[in-house]
Coordinates of C-alpha atoms in Angstrom, one line a residue:
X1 CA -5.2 66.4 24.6
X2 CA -4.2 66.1 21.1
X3 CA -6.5 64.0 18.8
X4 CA -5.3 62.0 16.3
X5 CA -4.7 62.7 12.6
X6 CA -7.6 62.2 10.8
X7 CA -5.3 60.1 8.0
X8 CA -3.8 58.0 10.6
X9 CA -7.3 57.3 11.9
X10 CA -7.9 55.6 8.1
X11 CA -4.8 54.2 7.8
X12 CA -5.2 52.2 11.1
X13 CA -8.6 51.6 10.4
X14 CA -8.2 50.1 6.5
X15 CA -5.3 47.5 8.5
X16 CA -7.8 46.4 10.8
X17 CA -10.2 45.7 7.9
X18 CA -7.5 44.2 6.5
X19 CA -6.7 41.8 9.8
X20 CA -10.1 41.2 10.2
X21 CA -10.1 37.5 11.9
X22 CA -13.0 36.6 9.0
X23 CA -9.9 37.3 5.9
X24 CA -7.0 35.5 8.4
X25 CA -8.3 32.5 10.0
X26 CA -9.4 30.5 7.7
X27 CA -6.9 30.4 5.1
X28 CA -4.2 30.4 8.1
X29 CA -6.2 27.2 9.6
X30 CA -6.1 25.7 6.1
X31 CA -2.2 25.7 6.2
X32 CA -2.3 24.4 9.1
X33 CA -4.4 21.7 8.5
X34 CA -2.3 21.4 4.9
X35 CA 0.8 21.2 6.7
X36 CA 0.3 19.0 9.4
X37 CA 1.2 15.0 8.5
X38 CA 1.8 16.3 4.6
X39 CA 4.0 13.7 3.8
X40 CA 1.4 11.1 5.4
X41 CA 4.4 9.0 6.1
X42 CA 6.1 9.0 3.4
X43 CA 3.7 7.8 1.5
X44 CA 2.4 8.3 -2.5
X45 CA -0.5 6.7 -3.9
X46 CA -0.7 5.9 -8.1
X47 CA -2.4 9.2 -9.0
X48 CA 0.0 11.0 -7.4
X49 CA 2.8 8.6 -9.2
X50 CA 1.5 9.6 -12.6
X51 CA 1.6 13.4 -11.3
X52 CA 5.2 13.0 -10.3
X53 CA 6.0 11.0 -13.3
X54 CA 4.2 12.9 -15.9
X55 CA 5.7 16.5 -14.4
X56 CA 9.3 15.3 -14.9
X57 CA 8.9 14.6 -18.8
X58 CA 10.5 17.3 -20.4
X59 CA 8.0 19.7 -22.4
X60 CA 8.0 18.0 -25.6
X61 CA 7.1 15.1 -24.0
X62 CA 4.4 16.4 -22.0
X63 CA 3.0 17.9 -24.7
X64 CA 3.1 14.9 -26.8
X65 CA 1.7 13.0 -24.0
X66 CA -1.3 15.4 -23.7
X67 CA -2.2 14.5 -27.2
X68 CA -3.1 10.4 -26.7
X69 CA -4.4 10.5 -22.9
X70 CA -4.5 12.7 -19.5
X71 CA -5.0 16.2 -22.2
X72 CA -7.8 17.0 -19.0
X73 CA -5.1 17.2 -16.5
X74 CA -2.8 19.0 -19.1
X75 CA -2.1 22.8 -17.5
X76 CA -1.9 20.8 -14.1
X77 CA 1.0 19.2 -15.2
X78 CA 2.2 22.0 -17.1
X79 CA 1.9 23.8 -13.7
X80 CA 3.5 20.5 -11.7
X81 CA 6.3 20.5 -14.7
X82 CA 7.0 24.4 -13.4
X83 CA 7.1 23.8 -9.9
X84 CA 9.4 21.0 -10.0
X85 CA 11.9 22.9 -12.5
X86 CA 12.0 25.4 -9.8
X87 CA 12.1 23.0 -6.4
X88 CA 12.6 19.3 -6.8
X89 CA 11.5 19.3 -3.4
X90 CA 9.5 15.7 -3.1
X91 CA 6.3 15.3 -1.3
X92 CA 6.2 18.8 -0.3
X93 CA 6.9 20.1 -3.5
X94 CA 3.9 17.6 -5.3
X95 CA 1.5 18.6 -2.4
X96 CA 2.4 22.2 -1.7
X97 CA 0.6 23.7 -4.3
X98 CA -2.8 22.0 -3.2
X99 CA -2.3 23.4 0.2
X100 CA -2.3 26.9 -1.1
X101 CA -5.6 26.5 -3.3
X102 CA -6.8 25.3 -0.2
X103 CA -6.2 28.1 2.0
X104 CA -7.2 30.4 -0.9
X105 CA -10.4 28.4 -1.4
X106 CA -11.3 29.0 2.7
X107 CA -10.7 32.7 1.8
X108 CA -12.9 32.8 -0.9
X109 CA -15.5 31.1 0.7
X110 CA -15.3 33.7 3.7
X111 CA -15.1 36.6 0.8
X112 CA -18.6 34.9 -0.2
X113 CA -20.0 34.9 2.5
X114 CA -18.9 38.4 3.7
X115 CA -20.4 39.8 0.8
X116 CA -24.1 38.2 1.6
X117 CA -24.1 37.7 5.1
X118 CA -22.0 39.5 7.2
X119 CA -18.2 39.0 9.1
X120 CA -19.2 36.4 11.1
X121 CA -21.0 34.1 8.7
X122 CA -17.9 34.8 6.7
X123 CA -15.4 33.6 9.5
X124 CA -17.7 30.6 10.5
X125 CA -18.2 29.7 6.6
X126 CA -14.5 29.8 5.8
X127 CA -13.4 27.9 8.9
X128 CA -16.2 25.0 8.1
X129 CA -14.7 24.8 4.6
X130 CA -11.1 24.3 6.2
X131 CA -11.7 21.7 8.5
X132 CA -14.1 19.1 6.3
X133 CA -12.7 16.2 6.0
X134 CA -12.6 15.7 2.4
X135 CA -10.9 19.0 2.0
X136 CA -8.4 18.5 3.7
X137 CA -7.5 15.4 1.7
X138 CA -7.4 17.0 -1.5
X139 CA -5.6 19.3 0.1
X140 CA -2.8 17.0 0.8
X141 CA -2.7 15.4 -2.2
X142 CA -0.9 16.1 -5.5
X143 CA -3.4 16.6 -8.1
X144 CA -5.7 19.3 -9.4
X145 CA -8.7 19.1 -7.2
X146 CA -7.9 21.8 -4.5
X147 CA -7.0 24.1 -7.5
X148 CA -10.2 23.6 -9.2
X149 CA -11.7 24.0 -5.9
X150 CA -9.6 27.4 -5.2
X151 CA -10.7 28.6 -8.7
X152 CA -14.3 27.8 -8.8
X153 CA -14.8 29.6 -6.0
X154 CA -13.4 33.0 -6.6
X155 CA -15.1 32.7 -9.6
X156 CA -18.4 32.4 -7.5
X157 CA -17.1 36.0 -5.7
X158 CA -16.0 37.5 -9.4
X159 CA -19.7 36.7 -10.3
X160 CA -21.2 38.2 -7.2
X161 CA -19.2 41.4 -7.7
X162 CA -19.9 41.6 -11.2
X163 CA -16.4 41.7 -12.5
X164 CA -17.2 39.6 -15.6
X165 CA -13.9 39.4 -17.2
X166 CA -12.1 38.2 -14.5
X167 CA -14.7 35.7 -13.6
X168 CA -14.7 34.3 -17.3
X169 CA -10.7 33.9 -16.9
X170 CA -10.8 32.5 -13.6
X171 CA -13.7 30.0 -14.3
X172 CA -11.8 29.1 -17.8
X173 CA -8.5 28.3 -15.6
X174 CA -10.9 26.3 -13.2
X175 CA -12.1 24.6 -16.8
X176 CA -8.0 24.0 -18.2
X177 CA -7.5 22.4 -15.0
X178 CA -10.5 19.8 -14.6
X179 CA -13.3 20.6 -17.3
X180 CA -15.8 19.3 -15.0
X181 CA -15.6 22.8 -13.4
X182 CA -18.0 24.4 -16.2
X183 CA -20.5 22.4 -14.1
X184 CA -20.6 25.1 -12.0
X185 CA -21.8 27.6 -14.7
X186 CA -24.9 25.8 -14.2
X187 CA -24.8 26.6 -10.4
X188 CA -24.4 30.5 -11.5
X189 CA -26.7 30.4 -13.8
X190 CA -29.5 30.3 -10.9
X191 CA -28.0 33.8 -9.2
X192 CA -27.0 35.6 -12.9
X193 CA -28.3 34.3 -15.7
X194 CA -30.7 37.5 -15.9
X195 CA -27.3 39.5 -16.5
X196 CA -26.2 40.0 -19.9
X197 CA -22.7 40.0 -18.6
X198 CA -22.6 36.8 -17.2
X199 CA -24.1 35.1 -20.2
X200 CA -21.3 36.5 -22.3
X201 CA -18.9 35.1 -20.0
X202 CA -19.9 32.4 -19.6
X203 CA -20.7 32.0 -23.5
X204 CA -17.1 32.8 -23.6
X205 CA -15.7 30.2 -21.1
X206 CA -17.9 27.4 -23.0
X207 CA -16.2 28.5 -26.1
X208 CA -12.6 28.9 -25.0
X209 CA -12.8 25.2 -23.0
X210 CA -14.0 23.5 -26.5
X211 CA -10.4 22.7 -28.1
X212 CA -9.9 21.2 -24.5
X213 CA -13.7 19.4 -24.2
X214 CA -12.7 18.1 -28.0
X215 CA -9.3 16.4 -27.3
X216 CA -10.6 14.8 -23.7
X217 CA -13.8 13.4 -25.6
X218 CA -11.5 11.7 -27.7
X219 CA -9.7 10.4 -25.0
X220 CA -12.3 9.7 -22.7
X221 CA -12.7 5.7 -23.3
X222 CA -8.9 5.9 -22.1
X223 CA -9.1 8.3 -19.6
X224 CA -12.2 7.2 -17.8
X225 CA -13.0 3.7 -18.7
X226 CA -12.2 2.1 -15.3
X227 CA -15.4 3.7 -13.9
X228 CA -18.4 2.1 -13.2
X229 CA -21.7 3.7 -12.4
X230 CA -23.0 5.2 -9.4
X231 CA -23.3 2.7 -6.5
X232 CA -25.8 3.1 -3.7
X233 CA -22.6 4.4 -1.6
X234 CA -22.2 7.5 -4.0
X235 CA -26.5 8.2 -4.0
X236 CA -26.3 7.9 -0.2
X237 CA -23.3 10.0 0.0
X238 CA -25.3 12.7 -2.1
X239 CA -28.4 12.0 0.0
X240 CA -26.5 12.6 2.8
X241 CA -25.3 16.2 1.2
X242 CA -29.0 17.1 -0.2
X243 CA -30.6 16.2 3.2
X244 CA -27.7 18.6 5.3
X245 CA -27.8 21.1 2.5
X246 CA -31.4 21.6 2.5
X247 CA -31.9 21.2 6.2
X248 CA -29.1 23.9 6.5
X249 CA -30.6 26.5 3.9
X250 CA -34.1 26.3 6.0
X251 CA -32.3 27.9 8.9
X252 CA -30.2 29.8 6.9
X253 CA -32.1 33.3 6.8
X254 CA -30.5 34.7 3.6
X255 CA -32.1 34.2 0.5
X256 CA -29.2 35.3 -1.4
X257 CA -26.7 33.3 0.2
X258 CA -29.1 30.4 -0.7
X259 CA -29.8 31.0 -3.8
X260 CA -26.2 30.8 -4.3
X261 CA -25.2 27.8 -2.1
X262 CA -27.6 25.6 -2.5
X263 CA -27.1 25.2 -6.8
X264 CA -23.5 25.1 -6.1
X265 CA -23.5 22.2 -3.2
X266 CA -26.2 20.2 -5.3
X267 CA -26.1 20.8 -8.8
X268 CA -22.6 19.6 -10.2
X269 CA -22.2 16.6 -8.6
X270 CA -26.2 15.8 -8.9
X271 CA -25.8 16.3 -12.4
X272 CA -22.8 14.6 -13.2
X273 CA -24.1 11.6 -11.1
X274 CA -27.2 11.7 -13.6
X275 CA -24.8 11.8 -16.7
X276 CA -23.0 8.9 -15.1
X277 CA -25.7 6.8 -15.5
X278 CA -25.4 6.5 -19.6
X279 CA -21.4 7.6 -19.5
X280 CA -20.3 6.6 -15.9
X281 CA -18.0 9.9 -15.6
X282 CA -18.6 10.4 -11.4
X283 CA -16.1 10.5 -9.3
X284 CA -17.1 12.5 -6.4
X285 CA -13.4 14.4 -6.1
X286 CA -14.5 15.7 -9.5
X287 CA -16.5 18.3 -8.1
X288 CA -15.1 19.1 -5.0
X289 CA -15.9 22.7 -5.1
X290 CA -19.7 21.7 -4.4
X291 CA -18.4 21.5 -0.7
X292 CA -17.9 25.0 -0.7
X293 CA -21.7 25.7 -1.0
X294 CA -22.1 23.0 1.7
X295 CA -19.7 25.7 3.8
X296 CA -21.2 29.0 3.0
X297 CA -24.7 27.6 4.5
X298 CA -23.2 26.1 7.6
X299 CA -21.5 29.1 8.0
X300 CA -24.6 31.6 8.1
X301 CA -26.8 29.1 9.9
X302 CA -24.0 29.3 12.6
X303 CA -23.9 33.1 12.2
X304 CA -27.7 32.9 12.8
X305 CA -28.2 30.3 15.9
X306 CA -28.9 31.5 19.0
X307 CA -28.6 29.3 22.6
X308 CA -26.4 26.3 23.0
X309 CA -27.6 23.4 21.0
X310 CA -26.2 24.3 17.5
X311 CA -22.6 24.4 19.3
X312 CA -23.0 21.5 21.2
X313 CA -23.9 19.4 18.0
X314 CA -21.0 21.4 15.9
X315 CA -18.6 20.0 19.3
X316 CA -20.1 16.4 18.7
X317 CA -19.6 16.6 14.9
X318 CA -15.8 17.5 15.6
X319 CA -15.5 14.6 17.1
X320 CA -15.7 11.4 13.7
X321 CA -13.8 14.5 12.1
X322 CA -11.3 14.9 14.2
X323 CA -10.9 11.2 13.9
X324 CA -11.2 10.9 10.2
X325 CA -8.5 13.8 10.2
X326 CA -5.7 12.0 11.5
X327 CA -6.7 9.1 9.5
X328 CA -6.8 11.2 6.6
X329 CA -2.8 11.5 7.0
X330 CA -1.8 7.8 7.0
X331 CA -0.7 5.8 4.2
X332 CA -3.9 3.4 4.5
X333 CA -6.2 6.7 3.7
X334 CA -5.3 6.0 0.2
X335 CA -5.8 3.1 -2.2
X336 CA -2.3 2.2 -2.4
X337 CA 1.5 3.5 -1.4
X338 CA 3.7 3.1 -4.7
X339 CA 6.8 4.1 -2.1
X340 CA 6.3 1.4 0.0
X341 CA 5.6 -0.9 -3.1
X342 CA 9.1 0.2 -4.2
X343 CA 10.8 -0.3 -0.8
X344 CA 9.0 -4.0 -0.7
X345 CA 10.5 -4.5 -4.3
X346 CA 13.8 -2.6 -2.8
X347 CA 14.6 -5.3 -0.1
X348 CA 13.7 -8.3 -2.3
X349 CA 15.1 -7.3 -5.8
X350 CA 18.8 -9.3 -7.3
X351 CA 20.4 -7.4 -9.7
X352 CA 19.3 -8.9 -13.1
X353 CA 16.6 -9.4 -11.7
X354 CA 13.1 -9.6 -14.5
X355 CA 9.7 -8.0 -13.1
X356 CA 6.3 -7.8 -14.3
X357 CA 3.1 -6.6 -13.5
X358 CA 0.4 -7.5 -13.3
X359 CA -1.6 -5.7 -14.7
X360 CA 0.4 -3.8 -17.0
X361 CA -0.9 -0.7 -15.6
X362 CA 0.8 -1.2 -12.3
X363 CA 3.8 -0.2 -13.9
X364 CA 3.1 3.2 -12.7
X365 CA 4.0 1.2 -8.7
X366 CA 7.8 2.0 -10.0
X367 CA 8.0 4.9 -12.3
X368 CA 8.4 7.0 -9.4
X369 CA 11.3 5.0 -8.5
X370 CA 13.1 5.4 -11.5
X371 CA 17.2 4.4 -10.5
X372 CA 14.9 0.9 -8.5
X373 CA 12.9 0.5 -12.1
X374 CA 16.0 0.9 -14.3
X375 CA 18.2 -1.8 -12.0
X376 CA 15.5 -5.0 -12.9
X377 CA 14.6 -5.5 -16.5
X378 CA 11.0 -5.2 -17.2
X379 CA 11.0 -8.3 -19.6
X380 CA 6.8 -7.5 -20.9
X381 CA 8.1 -4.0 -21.9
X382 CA 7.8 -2.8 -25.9
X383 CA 8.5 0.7 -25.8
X384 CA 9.0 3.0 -22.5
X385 CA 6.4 5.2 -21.5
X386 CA 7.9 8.2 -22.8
X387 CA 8.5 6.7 -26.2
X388 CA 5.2 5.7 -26.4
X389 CA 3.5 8.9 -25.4
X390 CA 1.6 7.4 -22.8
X391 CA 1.5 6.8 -19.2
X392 CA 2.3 3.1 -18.7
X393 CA 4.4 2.2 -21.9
X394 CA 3.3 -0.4 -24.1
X395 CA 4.0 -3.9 -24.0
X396 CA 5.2 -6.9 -25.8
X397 CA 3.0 -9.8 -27.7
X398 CA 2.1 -12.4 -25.8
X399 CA 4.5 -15.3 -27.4
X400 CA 7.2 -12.6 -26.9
X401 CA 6.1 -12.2 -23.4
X402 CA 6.2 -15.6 -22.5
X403 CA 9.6 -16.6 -23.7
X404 CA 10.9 -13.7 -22.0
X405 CA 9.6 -14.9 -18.4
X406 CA 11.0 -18.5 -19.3
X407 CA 14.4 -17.0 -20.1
X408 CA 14.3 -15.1 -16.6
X409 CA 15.8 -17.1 -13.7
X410 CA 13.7 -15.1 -10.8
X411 CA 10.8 -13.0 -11.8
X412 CA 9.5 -10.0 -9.2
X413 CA 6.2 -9.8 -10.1
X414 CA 3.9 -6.9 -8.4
X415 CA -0.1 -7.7 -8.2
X416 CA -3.2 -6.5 -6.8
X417 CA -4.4 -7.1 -3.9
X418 CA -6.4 -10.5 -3.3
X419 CA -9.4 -9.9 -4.2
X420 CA -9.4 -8.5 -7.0
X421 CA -10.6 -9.1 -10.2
X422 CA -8.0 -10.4 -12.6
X423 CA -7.5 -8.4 -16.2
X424 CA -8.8 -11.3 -18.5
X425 CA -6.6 -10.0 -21.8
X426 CA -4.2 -12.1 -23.4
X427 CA -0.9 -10.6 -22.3
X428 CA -2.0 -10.9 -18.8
X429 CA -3.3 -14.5 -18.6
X430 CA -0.3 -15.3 -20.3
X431 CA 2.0 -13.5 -17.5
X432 CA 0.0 -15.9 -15.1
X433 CA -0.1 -19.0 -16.8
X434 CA 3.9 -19.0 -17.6
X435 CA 4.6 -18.0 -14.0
X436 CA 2.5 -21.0 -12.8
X437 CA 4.2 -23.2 -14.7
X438 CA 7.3 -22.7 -15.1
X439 CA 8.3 -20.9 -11.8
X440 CA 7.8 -21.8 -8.1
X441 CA 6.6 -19.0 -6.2
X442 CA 9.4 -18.3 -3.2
X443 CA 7.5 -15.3 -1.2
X444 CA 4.6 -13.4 -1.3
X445 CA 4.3 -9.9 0.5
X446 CA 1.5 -7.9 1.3
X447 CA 2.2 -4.0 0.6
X448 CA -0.6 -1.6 1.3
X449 CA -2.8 -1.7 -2.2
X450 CA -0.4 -4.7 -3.3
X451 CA 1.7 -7.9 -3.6
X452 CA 5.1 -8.3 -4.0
X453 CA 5.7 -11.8 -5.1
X454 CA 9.2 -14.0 -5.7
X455 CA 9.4 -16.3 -8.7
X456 CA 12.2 -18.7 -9.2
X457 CA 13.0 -21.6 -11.6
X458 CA 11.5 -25.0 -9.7
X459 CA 13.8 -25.9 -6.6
X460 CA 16.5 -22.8 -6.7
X461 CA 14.4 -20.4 -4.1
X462 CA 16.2 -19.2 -1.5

């Protein structure tokens, strides 16, 4: 018999290395999971709006843009701005890219793992990352969390093979993208801050995100003053995540699996959440990458278990998932649908037609919808969004703002849900206090995140 060429022999043995089910399945179940419902029926809620919005300015724009407000998000859009020159291709084109970082953040969690426990912890560990639920929102959704994500954590690999320089570039895109990813230099510092290469990367990242950390600083009563602090839901949450993360890394039986995990499933969001306490900054999809570490010990404790009972309570734990998964792909999984906002408007709207919003920053409902925004005349609007180089344009004084709405036979006006707190500036109690009294209100529809009311003069509704 003859026996096989010794070359061959490598050749088909470096494919299966390459096929290995640990470097396949979980990015393939990723896309999967990133494909499935991506248009979450046809819906788009306002941060995605501003993505779509923003992306479609031409450069000079954008760039001008990036100099008042939003300079955090800046090489997103600069990479949204690319993608859509290339493919206007609508929801898939806004969400495709976040799919990908998803599917290469399960590989680079399974290239962690494989590195510091073996193939199957890596398999396990990258599948887990796939299938959590909040993963696989921000995996449909078209903003620069899954990217982040995808870069923080084949920074994580760069660091455990040493490669300094191309874990200082791939951190500092991480850091252009959302600069809350340099929190996870303090998560490395725990595995290689004994390495004089790692502190000169990461010296260098620190320096190299500063023109960006300057700008946003500047910008950052704009940018994040709608947050409040922590409520007990987000210490729960993150009590919730210590308790599993801990409980996890007890059974985990690599110390240098856990050495790595546990600082990067804890530390970023516990110290941003301690931050937000004096500067209420938190927002828990700004550190999504922690999830990875939450990953990488499931997956090793899995690799490790032995008899039944760890499966059966992995099968019971796919069960709320499974649930929250299909959820996850429905319009109501987000805070509001600026499509079927538009389409509300859509059926109601006259040509001639005035609208306002209420408040001013719900503008961003129609942007997206520019040939349904430029058929009704926005009667509180000063200059235009792009002409004032922000994201909502700027609007008119209050006297000029009132004798607008008077001069406006029917008024659509677009509001927030009931409920919620009213803006108490003057431009918007004057927007309700002329459409109280010197309109009748003719309808009133509830839109998912919204209302879509009817004003007309007294006694001409119909």
């Amino acid at each position: 018999m003859e026996c096989p060429h010794p070359i061959r022999q490598h050749q088909e043995a470096a494919i299966r290395r390459r096929i290995a089910p640990w470097r396949v399945l979980p990015p393939l179940l990723a896309v999967l999971l990133g494909l499935w419902g991506l248009e979450r029926g046809g819906s788009m809620w306002r941060d995605e709006s501003v993505t779509w919005q923003v992306a479609h300015r031409p450069l000079g724009g954008l760039w001008e843009l990036l100099g008042q407000v939003d300079a955090v998000h800046g090489l997103y859009y600069l990479l949204m701005h690319g993608v859509f020159l290339a493919w206007d291709g609508g929801l898939w084109a806004l969400r495709l890219p976040s799919v990908a970082a998803t599917a290469l953040a399960a590989a680079g969690v399974a290239a962690i793992a494989h590195r510091l426990a073996g193939e199957r912890a890596a398999l396990l560990a990258g599948l887990v990352y796939a299938v959590l639920p909040p993963v696989q929102m921000y995996a449909q959704e078209g903003r620069s969390y899954a990217l982040v994500a995808a870069a923080v954590v084949w920074a994580t690999y760069l660091m455990l093979r040493e490669r300094w320089t191309a874990y200082a570039l791939v951190l500092l895109l991480g850091c252009w993208l959302h600069e809350f990813a340099a929190l996870a230099l303090l998560a490395h510092a725990f595995t290689a801050w004994r390495s004089r290469g790692w502190r000169i990367a990461a010296g260098a990242v620190a320096a190299l995100l500063l023109p960006l950390a300057l700008v946003s600083a500047r910008q950052a009563a704009q940018q994040l003053g709608w947050l409040g602090r922590p409520g007990w839901q987000d210490w729960a949450a993150y009590g919730v995540l210590a308790g599993a993360v801990l409980l996890l890394a007890r059974g985990a039986g690599n110390r240098d699996l856990v050495r790595v995990a546990v600082p990067l499933a804890l530390l970023p969001p516990g110290l941003l959440m301690a931050v937000s306490l004096l500067h209420p900054w938190y927002v828990d999809r700004y550190v999504l990458y922690a999830l990875a570490g939450l990953a990488l010990l499931a997956g090793a404790r899995l690799a490790a278990a032995r008899g039944w009972w760890p499966w059966l309570l992995v099968g019971a734990l796919l069960v709320p998932c499974a649930f929250w998964s299909v959820w996850l792909r429905t319009p109501e999984s987000r805070k509001d649908d600026v499509l079927a906002v538009a389409a509300a408007v859509r059926e109601r709207a006259r040509p001639g037609d005035a609208v306002v919003f209420l408040p001013s920053r719900r503008r961003e409902w129609l942007l997206s919808s520019p040939q349904l925004y430029g058929s009704l005349r926005d009667v509180a609007l000063d200059r235009t969004p792009a002409a004032s180089r922000s994201l909502q344009g700027t609007e008119l004084p209050s006297v000029a703002i009132r004798e607008a709405l008077i001069a406006s036979p029917r008024v659509i006006a677009l509001l927030d849900p009931t409920g919620q707190p009213v803006d108490p500036y003057p431009r918007e109690a004057v927007k309700r206090q002329t459409l109280s009294a010197w309109f009748d209100l003719c309808s009133i529809t509830e839109v998912h995140g919204a209302r879509v009311a009817v004003y007309a003069r007294p006694n001409t509704c119909r």
